[in-house]
Amino acid sequence: SQTIHQWPATLVQPVGSPLSLECTVEGTSNPNLYWYRQAAGRGLQLLFYSVGIGQISSEVPQNLSASRPQDRQFILSSKKLLLSDSGFYLCAWSRLWDIQYFGAGTRLSVL
Amino acid sequence: KNEVEQSPQNLTAQEGEFITINCSYSVGISALHWLQQHPGGGIVSLFMLSSGKKKHGRLIATINIQEKHSSLHITASHPRDSAVYICAVRVLIKAAGNKLTFGGGTRVLVKP
């Protein structure tokens, strides 16, 4: 069976510090991978998606970047966090155009 | 106007009641998803549908492509159904890939 791991679950970081959130998928190959953010009191927003190793599409201009160094690994990064980067970050995967499966999420507080 | 609108935004029901959540969208879609977000934040995909009706346990999802409308029904609601239910659509544009556009969610509270 397929599983998705996302860590850490909670993170508190000072403004200006770097960020690295990791997501890995097990039990499948060549998945589509996604990073979403949910700001406090707001809906989900797609940040990045990837259809293959090294292939990253960015949906919104922002302070964040994503990388896919391995088939089932998706990393969300920032060189310098802003207060506005606070939120709930979710990783998800899907087989092509199929249903998306979500990780447990990382709650990021930038202080 | 948002591409995906959900109603109501909040809903309170007594245990056992029948619950309906509505989702309307304004774009052509290839599929519609219903998601459930628990109080801790975790999200579970409930349904993906492109036509007709799907049922899983006490949950039923329907979609009317012509009317650009979908409903999620919860029969015999239970306090453990308390969550935010989110409608999301996959836009029918090849270049959009498998990107989802989300509604604002419906917060459901089922009281015992």
Coordinates of C-alpha atoms in Angstrom, one line a residue, chain A residues 32 34 36 38 42-46 49 59 88 90 94-105 107, chain B residues 31 33 35 37 39-48 86 90 94-100 102-104:
Chain A
N32 CA 2.6 13.6 -9.2
Y34 CA 2.1 18.7 -4.7
Y36 CA -0.2 23.2 -0.6
Q38 CA -3.4 26.9 4.1
R42 CA -8.3 30.6 4.7
G43 CA -8.6 27.9 2.1
L44 CA -6.0 25.6 0.5
Q45 CA -3.7 27.1 -2.1
L46 CA -1.5 25.1 -4.5
Y49 CA 3.5 20.6 -8.3
E59 CA 1.7 28.4 -9.0
F88 CA -0.3 24.9 7.4
L90 CA 0.4 20.0 3.1
S94 CA -1.5 11.3 -7.0
R95 CA -1.1 8.8 -9.9
L96 CA -1.5 11.0 -13.0
W97 CA -4.9 12.5 -12.9
D98 CA -6.3 10.3 -10.1
I99 CA -7.4 11.2 -6.6
Q100 CA -4.9 13.0 -4.4
Y101 CA -3.7 11.7 -1.1
F102 CA -2.5 14.1 1.5
G103 CA 0.2 14.0 4.2
A104 CA -0.5 14.9 7.8
G105 CA 0.7 18.5 7.3
R107 CA 2.1 23.7 11.0
Chain B
A31 CA -13.3 16.0 -12.0
H33 CA -13.1 16.1 -5.2
L35 CA -12.1 16.3 1.0
Q37 CA -10.2 18.2 7.0
P39 CA -9.6 19.6 13.5
G40 CA -5.9 18.7 13.7
G41 CA -5.5 19.7 10.1
G42 CA -5.1 16.4 8.4
I43 CA -6.9 16.0 5.1
V44 CA -8.6 12.9 3.8
S45 CA -9.9 12.5 0.2
L46 CA -13.5 11.3 0.4
F47 CA -14.5 11.2 -3.2
M48 CA -13.4 12.0 -6.7
I86 CA -13.8 21.0 1.2
R90 CA -9.8 19.8 -11.5
K94 CA -4.8 20.3 -20.4
A95 CA -2.0 22.7 -19.4
A96 CA -3.4 22.8 -15.9
G97 CA -2.5 19.2 -15.3
N98 CA -3.9 17.8 -12.2
K99 CA -4.1 21.1 -10.3
L100 CA -7.1 21.5 -7.9
F102 CA -10.5 24.7 -3.8
G103 CA -13.7 26.0 -2.3
G104 CA -13.5 27.8 1.1

